[in-house]
């Protein structure tokens, strides 16, 4: 039973210098002591990019960097938030009047998403307030899921403040849904790994129903994260939602072309399931149905038998209403081929052939090429960084997370790791002022970390 509920530990604070430090800051800020603490990790996705919202399995692992919150429930309805990073200003709000502004992705809004998710779920009377001090070690806007970690951490804080429990899977689903209050139509990967991660293993995350299976990574290879230092906040632009909409429109056209009820078909995976075809067969259907030139709203409307206005208001999201050209062939081709690569990656990890590292590296390289050329979610700096990583010994290297900036993940034979880190540092970070100031947490090897947890002082 315990495994199903976000776990809590009773700890001696003296043995946890980071918590002790946070407690001291909390006391000086709020003039009272925190009642409990919560941590929620960031993640790195090894393979399976931009396919979770199409229904397909992904393969991430939690990283060591996290969001940590010290919290004290209050008897008033006020939420007071402070951040140890002075870049993020203090914020207070009456919990009865929460409205999440979708026009500006301000840091505290992610907290409010998690808070609101739990409050709406339990829906009991008036919400209770709290004092919270937040510390984050995940580089923001870098594709390592700092925002989802904050949403998940806030949801767990709120759950604990209400003295409730929920299965981890429900927490993950609830947080994926409530993060959409911010306006992005993300899938469920980030919140799922945040709750379902376990130390020492990557996870295959499957959806509908949500479940996580251990994937043992091959020994002898390290996974290295490198930040391109190009910031990408997926809520600040429409890039992300445009891709989600392109996949949605591709779904509708594929369904219609094969005589399915297109209105009742939402995701690219639904088409595959309804047609009972393999991923390879879906790639043939994609070639058959789509032309490579971008589709206009008029052409799509005509194909589906609806007006452009209906298409905009009934299918597109708020921030994609003005988009006039959609690349359906390229996006669908990426999704079905990437979904196949994830399954192949897992199979290689299970079967562990002698050349596993090389085979996995090849899949990571193919994934990057597909993200770059078909999904167009890379950028010149990411491409350059991937090239540098390969040049200095990575067997595979790819962008990770939403893309358009943020980090790469590379698979490096352990005996080459030290040289690799030194060479990449020299080639990408050293002679660039902005990059070298970020350097310390911009390039590091990582191991699969544990999931979100709560702590009480013993
Ligand atoms: C973001 C979203 C995820 C996923 C990735 C791309 O991190 O939150 O749901 O779609 O981008 O793989």
Short mmCIF file of C-alpha atoms and ligand atoms in Angstrom, two decimals:
data_model
loop_
_atom_site.label_atom_id
_atom_site.label_comp_id
_atom_site.label_asym_id
_atom_site.label_seq_id
_atom_site.Cartn_x
_atom_site.Cartn_y
_atom_site.Cartn_z
CA UNK A 1 0.00 0.00 0.00
CA UNK A 2 2.78 2.40 1.01
CA UNK A 3 4.27 2.15 -2.48
CA UNK A 4 1.08 3.60 -3.91
CA UNK A 5 0.98 6.76 -1.85
CA UNK A 6 3.48 9.62 -2.24
CA UNK A 7 5.94 8.45 0.42
CA UNK A 8 6.88 10.47 3.48
CA UNK A 9 9.94 9.99 5.64
CA UNK A 10 10.63 11.00 9.18
CA UNK A 11 14.13 12.47 9.31
CA UNK A 12 16.66 14.04 11.66
CA UNK A 13 17.22 17.51 10.21
CA UNK A 14 20.80 17.65 11.49
CA UNK A 15 21.59 14.88 9.05
CA UNK A 16 20.11 16.84 6.16
CA UNK A 17 22.10 20.08 5.84
CA UNK A 18 20.04 21.31 2.90
CA UNK A 19 16.77 21.00 4.82
CA UNK A 20 18.31 22.51 7.90
CA UNK A 21 19.45 25.53 5.89
CA UNK A 22 16.02 25.89 4.32
CA UNK A 23 14.43 25.70 7.78
CA UNK A 24 16.63 28.52 9.04
CA UNK A 25 15.73 30.72 6.07
CA UNK A 26 12.06 29.86 6.58
CA UNK A 27 12.19 30.91 10.22
CA UNK A 28 13.82 34.23 9.38
CA UNK A 29 11.30 34.86 6.61
CA UNK A 30 8.03 33.79 8.26
CA UNK A 31 8.98 33.94 11.96
CA UNK A 32 7.70 30.43 12.57
CA UNK A 33 8.94 26.92 11.78
CA UNK A 34 8.00 24.75 8.78
CA UNK A 35 5.83 21.74 9.61
CA UNK A 36 7.08 19.56 6.76
CA UNK A 37 9.15 19.47 3.55
CA UNK A 38 8.57 18.13 0.04
CA UNK A 39 11.00 17.45 -2.82
CA UNK A 40 10.13 16.79 -6.45
CA UNK A 41 12.81 15.96 -9.07
CA UNK A 42 13.41 17.24 -12.59
CA UNK A 43 13.81 14.69 -15.37
CA UNK A 44 15.76 13.92 -18.49
CA UNK A 45 14.02 12.14 -21.33
CA UNK A 46 16.31 9.54 -22.89
CA UNK A 47 14.11 8.92 -25.92
CA UNK A 48 10.49 9.52 -27.04
CA UNK A 49 10.15 13.25 -27.72
CA UNK A 50 6.81 14.93 -28.40
CA UNK A 51 4.89 11.68 -28.46
CA UNK A 52 3.35 11.52 -24.96
CA UNK A 53 0.51 13.83 -25.99
CA UNK A 54 -0.10 11.53 -28.97
CA UNK A 55 -0.66 8.60 -26.56
CA UNK A 56 2.75 6.93 -26.97
CA UNK A 57 5.19 5.61 -24.37
CA UNK A 58 8.28 7.62 -23.43
CA UNK A 59 11.51 6.73 -21.62
CA UNK A 60 12.68 9.30 -19.06
CA UNK A 61 14.50 9.14 -15.74
CA UNK A 62 14.45 11.51 -12.78
CA UNK A 63 17.58 13.56 -12.13
CA UNK A 64 19.12 14.62 -8.84
CA UNK A 65 18.25 18.29 -9.29
CA UNK A 66 14.91 19.15 -7.73
CA UNK A 67 12.44 21.59 -6.23
CA UNK A 68 12.36 21.61 -2.45
CA UNK A 69 9.61 23.30 -0.43
CA UNK A 70 9.43 23.96 3.31
CA UNK A 71 5.79 24.45 4.29
CA UNK A 72 3.58 25.48 7.16
CA UNK A 73 -0.22 25.21 6.86
CA UNK A 74 -2.10 28.31 8.13
CA UNK A 75 -5.52 28.80 9.64
CA UNK A 76 -6.20 31.74 7.28
CA UNK A 77 -6.91 31.39 3.55
CA UNK A 78 -3.72 33.20 2.47
CA UNK A 79 -0.88 31.57 0.56
CA UNK A 80 2.50 33.26 1.03
CA UNK A 81 5.27 32.12 -1.31
CA UNK A 82 8.94 33.01 -1.12
CA UNK A 83 11.85 31.71 -3.17
CA UNK A 84 15.47 31.38 -2.02
CA UNK A 85 16.48 32.73 -5.44
CA UNK A 86 16.05 36.53 -5.27
CA UNK A 87 15.25 36.56 -9.00
CA UNK A 88 11.79 35.24 -8.07
CA UNK A 89 9.80 37.80 -6.07
CA UNK A 90 7.63 36.99 -3.06
CA UNK A 91 3.99 36.40 -3.83
CA UNK A 92 0.81 36.30 -1.72
CA UNK A 93 -2.75 35.50 -2.68
CA UNK A 94 -6.07 34.71 -1.05
CA UNK A 95 -6.66 31.04 -1.92
CA UNK A 96 -10.35 31.80 -2.52
CA UNK A 97 -9.55 34.11 -5.43
CA UNK A 98 -7.02 32.15 -7.49
CA UNK A 99 -7.01 32.89 -11.18
CA UNK A 100 -4.10 31.71 -13.29
CA UNK A 101 -3.00 34.27 -15.84
CA UNK A 102 -2.20 32.42 -19.09
CA UNK A 103 -0.59 35.44 -20.71
CA UNK A 104 2.48 35.46 -18.45
CA UNK A 105 4.19 32.26 -17.27
CA UNK A 106 5.19 33.72 -13.86
CA UNK A 107 6.93 31.31 -11.44
CA UNK A 108 4.25 31.37 -8.77
CA UNK A 109 1.58 30.35 -11.32
CA UNK A 110 3.13 26.88 -11.48
CA UNK A 111 2.72 26.59 -7.73
CA UNK A 112 -0.89 27.69 -8.05
CA UNK A 113 -1.53 25.02 -10.72
CA UNK A 114 -0.52 22.27 -8.29
CA UNK A 115 -2.39 23.87 -5.39
CA UNK A 116 -5.57 24.29 -7.43
CA UNK A 117 -5.31 20.74 -8.79
CA UNK A 118 -5.52 19.29 -5.26
CA UNK A 119 -8.11 21.79 -4.00
CA UNK A 120 -10.39 21.11 -6.97
CA UNK A 121 -9.94 17.36 -6.56
CA UNK A 122 -11.03 17.30 -2.93
CA UNK A 123 -13.39 20.27 -3.30
CA UNK A 124 -14.01 20.47 0.44
CA UNK A 125 -15.16 23.89 1.66
CA UNK A 126 -12.79 26.80 1.60
CA UNK A 127 -9.13 26.18 0.76
CA UNK A 128 -6.58 26.60 3.52
CA UNK A 129 -3.56 28.87 3.26
CA UNK A 130 0.10 28.23 3.93
CA UNK A 131 3.57 29.70 4.14
CA UNK A 132 6.00 28.14 1.68
CA UNK A 133 9.69 28.67 1.04
CA UNK A 134 10.84 27.24 -2.27
CA UNK A 135 14.32 26.30 -3.43
CA UNK A 136 15.10 24.96 -6.89
CA UNK A 137 18.26 23.40 -8.29
CA UNK A 138 16.88 22.49 -11.75
CA UNK A 139 18.10 25.03 -14.35
CA UNK A 140 14.90 26.79 -15.48
CA UNK A 141 13.72 26.82 -19.13
CA UNK A 142 16.25 24.14 -20.01
CA UNK A 143 14.07 21.16 -20.91
CA UNK A 144 14.69 19.42 -17.56
CA UNK A 145 11.16 19.99 -16.38
CA UNK A 146 11.63 22.56 -13.63
CA UNK A 147 8.07 23.81 -14.10
CA UNK A 148 6.43 20.40 -13.79
CA UNK A 149 8.58 19.67 -10.73
CA UNK A 150 7.21 22.85 -9.15
CA UNK A 151 3.61 21.90 -10.03
CA UNK A 152 4.11 18.40 -8.57
CA UNK A 153 5.88 19.73 -5.48
CA UNK A 154 3.09 22.25 -4.84
CA UNK A 155 0.43 19.57 -5.29
CA UNK A 156 2.19 17.29 -2.81
CA UNK A 157 2.61 20.16 -0.32
CA UNK A 158 -1.13 20.89 -0.60
CA UNK A 159 -2.00 17.21 -0.23
CA UNK A 160 0.11 16.93 2.91
CA UNK A 161 -1.26 20.18 4.32
CA UNK A 162 -4.75 18.70 3.95
CA UNK A 163 -3.55 15.46 5.58
CA UNK A 164 -4.77 13.45 2.59
CA UNK A 165 -3.17 10.73 0.46
CA UNK A 166 -3.59 9.73 -3.17
CA UNK A 167 -1.99 6.98 -5.27
CA UNK A 168 1.10 8.19 -7.13
CA UNK A 169 -0.51 7.48 -10.49
CA UNK A 170 -3.45 9.71 -9.57
CA UNK A 171 -1.12 12.46 -8.40
CA UNK A 172 0.71 12.30 -11.74
CA UNK A 173 -2.51 12.46 -13.76
CA UNK A 174 -3.91 15.25 -11.63
CA UNK A 175 -0.72 17.32 -12.00
CA UNK A 176 -0.55 16.76 -15.78
CA UNK A 177 -4.11 18.07 -16.01
CA UNK A 178 -3.63 21.01 -13.67
CA UNK A 179 -0.41 22.19 -15.34
CA UNK A 180 -2.59 22.91 -18.38
CA UNK A 181 -4.08 25.86 -16.40
CA UNK A 182 -0.90 27.61 -17.55
CA UNK A 183 -2.06 27.30 -21.18
CA UNK A 184 0.27 24.65 -22.63
CA UNK A 185 -1.16 21.35 -23.83
CA UNK A 186 1.63 19.12 -22.47
CA UNK A 187 1.42 15.34 -22.29
CA UNK A 188 1.90 13.52 -19.00
CA UNK A 189 5.55 12.49 -19.16
CA UNK A 190 7.06 15.06 -16.79
CA UNK A 191 4.55 14.70 -13.96
CA UNK A 192 4.53 10.89 -14.31
CA UNK A 193 8.26 10.44 -13.94
CA UNK A 194 8.28 13.00 -11.13
CA UNK A 195 6.03 10.75 -9.03
CA UNK A 196 6.85 7.29 -10.41
CA UNK A 197 10.65 7.53 -10.63
CA UNK A 198 12.79 5.14 -8.60
CA UNK A 199 16.46 5.47 -7.85
CA UNK A 200 18.71 3.44 -10.13
CA UNK A 201 16.34 2.84 -13.01
CA UNK A 202 14.94 4.70 -16.01
CA UNK A 203 11.24 4.10 -16.69
CA UNK A 204 9.10 3.28 -19.66
CA UNK A 205 6.03 5.43 -19.07
CA UNK A 206 2.87 4.26 -20.84
CA UNK A 207 -0.44 6.07 -20.87
CA UNK A 208 -4.12 5.07 -20.77
CA UNK A 209 -3.83 3.59 -18.23
CA UNK A 210 -0.75 5.32 -16.83
CA UNK A 211 1.95 2.86 -15.77
CA UNK A 212 5.73 2.78 -15.37
CA UNK A 213 8.08 -0.15 -16.01
CA UNK A 214 11.75 -0.31 -15.00
CA UNK A 215 14.28 -0.06 -17.82
CA UNK A 216 17.78 -1.11 -16.77
CA UNK A 217 20.33 0.97 -18.62
CA UNK A 218 23.44 -0.83 -19.89
CA UNK A 219 26.48 -0.76 -17.64
CA UNK A 220 29.58 0.93 -18.98
CA UNK A 221 27.80 4.00 -20.33
CA UNK A 222 27.10 7.34 -18.66
CA UNK A 223 24.30 9.77 -19.53
CA UNK A 224 25.49 13.35 -19.74
CA UNK A 225 23.29 16.43 -19.77
CA UNK A 226 24.61 19.56 -21.50
CA UNK A 227 22.74 22.85 -21.55
CA UNK A 228 22.77 24.76 -24.85
CA UNK A 229 22.14 27.89 -22.71
CA UNK A 230 19.34 28.91 -25.07
CA UNK A 231 16.33 29.41 -22.83
CA UNK A 232 13.04 27.96 -23.92
CA UNK A 233 9.92 28.46 -21.85
CA UNK A 234 7.22 26.47 -23.59
CA UNK A 235 4.45 28.59 -22.07
CA UNK A 236 5.98 31.83 -23.37
CA UNK A 237 5.65 30.98 -27.08
CA UNK A 238 3.18 29.05 -29.21
CA UNK A 239 5.78 26.59 -30.69
CA UNK A 240 4.74 23.81 -28.36
CA UNK A 241 0.99 24.13 -28.80
CA UNK A 242 1.35 24.42 -32.59
CA UNK A 243 2.98 20.97 -32.62
CA UNK A 244 0.21 19.55 -30.42
CA UNK A 245 -2.36 21.00 -32.84
CA UNK A 246 -0.53 19.67 -35.90
CA UNK A 247 -0.67 16.18 -34.37
CA UNK A 248 -4.35 16.66 -33.57
CA UNK A 249 -5.14 17.76 -37.13
CA UNK A 250 -3.05 14.92 -38.59
CA UNK A 251 -5.11 12.53 -36.42
CA UNK A 252 -8.39 13.90 -37.80
CA UNK A 253 -7.26 13.67 -41.43
CA UNK A 254 -5.85 10.16 -41.05
CA UNK A 255 -9.05 9.02 -39.32
CA UNK A 256 -11.25 10.57 -42.00
CA UNK A 257 -9.13 9.08 -44.81
CA UNK A 258 -9.67 5.58 -43.39
CA UNK A 259 -13.41 5.98 -42.76
CA UNK A 260 -13.15 6.33 -38.95
CA UNK A 261 -15.26 8.73 -36.88
CA UNK A 262 -12.73 11.57 -36.96
CA UNK A 263 -14.54 13.63 -34.36
CA UNK A 264 -14.18 10.81 -31.86
CA UNK A 265 -10.49 10.23 -32.67
CA UNK A 266 -8.21 12.48 -30.64
CA UNK A 267 -4.64 11.19 -30.80
CA UNK A 268 -2.34 9.64 -33.38
CA UNK A 269 -2.21 6.48 -31.28
CA UNK A 270 -6.02 6.18 -31.40
CA UNK A 271 -5.83 5.94 -35.20
CA UNK A 272 -3.29 3.11 -34.96
CA UNK A 273 -5.37 1.24 -32.38
CA UNK A 274 -8.60 1.62 -34.36
CA UNK A 275 -6.95 0.50 -37.61
CA UNK A 276 -5.17 -2.38 -35.81
CA UNK A 277 -1.92 -1.61 -37.65
CA UNK A 278 1.71 -1.71 -36.55
CA UNK A 279 3.75 1.49 -36.26
CA UNK A 280 5.60 0.52 -39.46
CA UNK A 281 2.25 0.13 -41.24
CA UNK A 282 1.14 3.52 -39.91
CA UNK A 283 4.20 5.04 -41.57
CA UNK A 284 2.99 3.66 -44.91
CA UNK A 285 -0.47 5.14 -44.30
CA UNK A 286 1.17 8.52 -43.57
CA UNK A 287 3.01 8.37 -46.92
CA UNK A 288 -0.23 7.51 -48.64
CA UNK A 289 -2.49 10.15 -47.07
CA UNK A 290 -0.38 13.30 -46.66
CA UNK A 291 1.51 15.57 -49.02
CA UNK A 292 4.73 17.12 -47.69
CA UNK A 293 3.67 20.72 -48.39
CA UNK A 294 2.09 22.53 -45.43
CA UNK A 295 -1.70 22.38 -45.19
CA UNK A 296 -3.80 25.54 -44.97
CA UNK A 297 -6.77 25.81 -42.61
CA UNK A 298 -9.04 25.95 -45.69
CA UNK A 299 -7.65 22.70 -47.11
CA UNK A 300 -8.02 20.92 -43.78
CA UNK A 301 -11.55 22.30 -43.30
CA UNK A 302 -12.54 21.14 -46.76
CA UNK A 303 -11.13 17.64 -46.16
CA UNK A 304 -13.09 17.32 -42.91
CA UNK A 305 -16.21 19.05 -44.24
CA UNK A 306 -16.16 21.95 -41.77
CA UNK A 307 -15.55 25.68 -42.15
CA UNK A 308 -12.19 27.29 -41.25
CA UNK A 309 -13.99 29.04 -38.42
CA UNK A 310 -15.28 25.75 -37.00
CA UNK A 311 -11.81 24.30 -37.32
CA UNK A 312 -10.35 27.19 -35.36
CA UNK A 313 -12.94 27.28 -32.61
CA UNK A 314 -13.59 23.55 -32.23
CA UNK A 315 -10.17 22.01 -32.77
CA UNK A 316 -7.41 24.58 -32.21
CA UNK A 317 -6.22 25.91 -28.84
CA UNK A 318 -6.45 29.55 -27.80
CA UNK A 319 -2.91 30.51 -28.78
CA UNK A 320 -2.90 28.75 -32.17
CA UNK A 321 -6.03 30.35 -33.65
CA UNK A 322 -4.01 32.54 -36.01
CA UNK A 323 -1.76 29.83 -37.41
CA UNK A 324 -2.40 29.39 -41.12
CA UNK A 325 -0.04 26.58 -42.21
CA UNK A 326 0.33 23.13 -40.65
CA UNK A 327 2.92 20.47 -41.50
CA UNK A 328 0.99 17.25 -41.04
CA UNK A 329 3.10 14.78 -43.03
CA UNK A 330 6.35 15.60 -41.21
CA UNK A 331 4.83 15.65 -37.71
CA UNK A 332 2.96 12.35 -38.10
CA UNK A 333 6.05 10.69 -39.57
CA UNK A 334 8.12 11.83 -36.58
CA UNK A 335 5.55 10.59 -34.06
CA UNK A 336 5.11 7.07 -35.45
CA UNK A 337 8.85 6.57 -36.03
CA UNK A 338 9.80 7.96 -32.61
CA UNK A 339 7.20 5.72 -30.92
CA UNK A 340 8.86 2.72 -32.62
CA UNK A 341 12.33 3.87 -31.47
CA UNK A 342 11.18 3.94 -27.83
CA UNK A 343 10.02 0.32 -28.00
CA UNK A 344 13.26 -0.67 -29.72
CA UNK A 345 15.30 1.13 -27.03
CA UNK A 346 13.50 -0.75 -24.27
CA UNK A 347 13.94 -4.07 -26.08
CA UNK A 348 17.69 -3.53 -26.46
CA UNK A 349 17.98 -2.68 -22.75
CA UNK A 350 16.11 -5.90 -21.88
CA UNK A 351 18.01 -8.18 -24.22
CA UNK A 352 21.35 -6.49 -23.49
CA UNK A 353 23.29 -7.67 -26.58
CA UNK A 354 27.08 -7.09 -26.64
CA UNK A 355 26.71 -4.01 -28.83
CA UNK A 356 23.79 -2.55 -26.78
CA UNK A 357 25.52 0.80 -26.20
CA UNK A 358 26.12 1.30 -29.92
CA UNK A 359 22.55 0.31 -30.83
CA UNK A 360 21.02 2.63 -28.22
CA UNK A 361 23.31 5.44 -29.37
CA UNK A 362 22.13 4.95 -32.96
CA UNK A 363 18.50 5.27 -31.83
CA UNK A 364 19.29 8.48 -29.92
CA UNK A 365 20.98 9.92 -33.00
CA UNK A 366 18.02 8.99 -35.20
CA UNK A 367 15.70 10.60 -32.68
CA UNK A 368 17.64 13.86 -32.85
CA UNK A 369 17.59 13.84 -36.65
CA UNK A 370 13.82 13.34 -36.60
CA UNK A 371 13.29 16.13 -34.02
CA UNK A 372 15.46 18.43 -36.13
CA UNK A 373 14.24 17.68 -39.64
CA UNK A 374 10.67 16.41 -39.25
CA UNK A 375 9.46 17.95 -36.01
CA UNK A 376 11.57 21.11 -36.30
CA UNK A 377 11.97 21.51 -32.55
CA UNK A 378 15.74 21.89 -32.49
CA UNK A 379 17.78 25.09 -32.93
CA UNK A 380 21.31 25.82 -34.28
CA UNK A 381 22.89 25.81 -30.81
CA UNK A 382 21.39 22.41 -29.93
CA UNK A 383 22.54 20.98 -33.27
CA UNK A 384 26.03 22.33 -32.70
CA UNK A 385 26.16 20.92 -29.16
CA UNK A 386 24.98 17.51 -30.37
CA UNK A 387 27.74 17.55 -33.01
CA UNK A 388 30.38 18.51 -30.44
CA UNK A 389 29.23 15.76 -28.07
CA UNK A 390 29.46 13.15 -30.84
CA UNK A 391 32.83 14.46 -31.94
CA UNK A 392 34.24 13.96 -28.43
CA UNK A 393 33.03 10.43 -27.92
CA UNK A 394 29.26 10.34 -27.34
CA UNK A 395 27.82 7.22 -28.97
CA UNK A 396 24.45 8.95 -29.13
CA UNK A 397 23.37 12.53 -28.54
CA UNK A 398 20.04 14.29 -28.86
CA UNK A 399 17.98 17.21 -27.64
CA UNK A 400 15.85 16.37 -24.61
CA UNK A 401 12.51 17.82 -23.50
CA UNK A 402 10.44 20.17 -25.61
CA UNK A 403 13.44 21.54 -27.56
CA UNK A 404 13.89 24.92 -29.32
CA UNK A 405 16.65 25.42 -26.72
CA UNK A 406 17.44 23.75 -23.40
CA UNK A 407 19.55 20.64 -22.99
CA UNK A 408 20.99 17.70 -24.86
CA UNK A 409 21.44 14.20 -23.43
CA UNK A 410 24.38 12.11 -24.57
CA UNK A 411 25.41 8.53 -24.00
CA UNK A 412 29.12 8.29 -23.33
CA UNK A 413 31.25 5.16 -22.67
CA UNK A 414 32.37 5.47 -19.04
CA UNK A 415 36.06 5.10 -19.85
CA UNK A 416 35.81 8.20 -22.07
CA UNK A 417 33.74 10.30 -19.68
CA UNK A 418 36.45 12.45 -18.14
CA UNK A 419 37.99 13.45 -21.48
CA UNK A 420 34.53 13.98 -22.92
CA UNK A 421 33.55 16.46 -20.20
CA UNK A 422 36.82 18.37 -20.52
CA UNK A 423 36.60 18.57 -24.31
CA UNK A 424 32.95 19.61 -24.48
CA UNK A 425 33.61 22.26 -21.86
CA UNK A 426 36.44 23.62 -23.95
CA UNK A 427 34.56 23.49 -27.25
CA UNK A 428 31.11 24.77 -26.26
CA UNK A 429 31.40 26.75 -23.02
CA UNK A 430 34.87 28.14 -22.56
CA UNK A 431 35.03 31.05 -24.95
CA UNK A 432 31.51 32.27 -24.48
CA UNK A 433 30.80 34.63 -21.59
CA UNK A 434 27.16 33.80 -21.09
CA UNK A 435 27.75 30.05 -21.35
CA UNK A 436 30.79 29.96 -19.10
CA UNK A 437 28.96 31.68 -16.24
CA UNK A 438 26.31 28.95 -16.35
CA UNK A 439 28.89 26.25 -16.81
CA UNK A 440 28.84 24.56 -13.40
CA UNK A 441 25.35 23.24 -13.70
CA UNK A 442 25.39 23.13 -17.48
CA UNK A 443 27.40 19.98 -18.10
CA UNK A 444 27.13 16.95 -15.85
CA UNK A 445 26.74 13.18 -15.84
CA UNK A 446 23.56 11.97 -14.21
CA UNK A 447 22.11 8.78 -12.73
CA UNK A 448 18.45 7.79 -12.40
CA UNK A 449 17.11 9.48 -9.25
CA UNK A 450 14.09 8.85 -6.99
CA UNK A 451 10.58 10.35 -7.22
CA UNK A 452 8.71 13.04 -5.24
CA UNK A 453 8.74 12.64 -1.44
CA UNK A 454 7.58 14.33 1.73
CA UNK A 455 9.63 14.68 4.94
CA UNK A 456 8.68 15.31 8.56
CA UNK A 457 11.15 16.33 11.22
CA UNK A 458 11.71 13.44 13.63
C1 LIG B 1 7.38 18.96 -22.51
C2 LIG B 1 6.00 18.44 -22.15
C3 LIG B 1 6.00 16.92 -22.18
C4 LIG B 1 6.52 16.39 -23.51
C5 LIG B 1 7.85 17.05 -23.86
C6 LIG B 1 8.33 16.69 -25.25
O1 LIG B 1 8.30 18.61 -21.54
O2 LIG B 1 5.63 18.88 -20.86
O3 LIG B 1 4.70 16.45 -21.90
O4 LIG B 1 5.56 16.59 -24.51
O5 LIG B 1 7.78 18.46 -23.78
O6 LIG B 1 8.61 15.34 -25.34
#
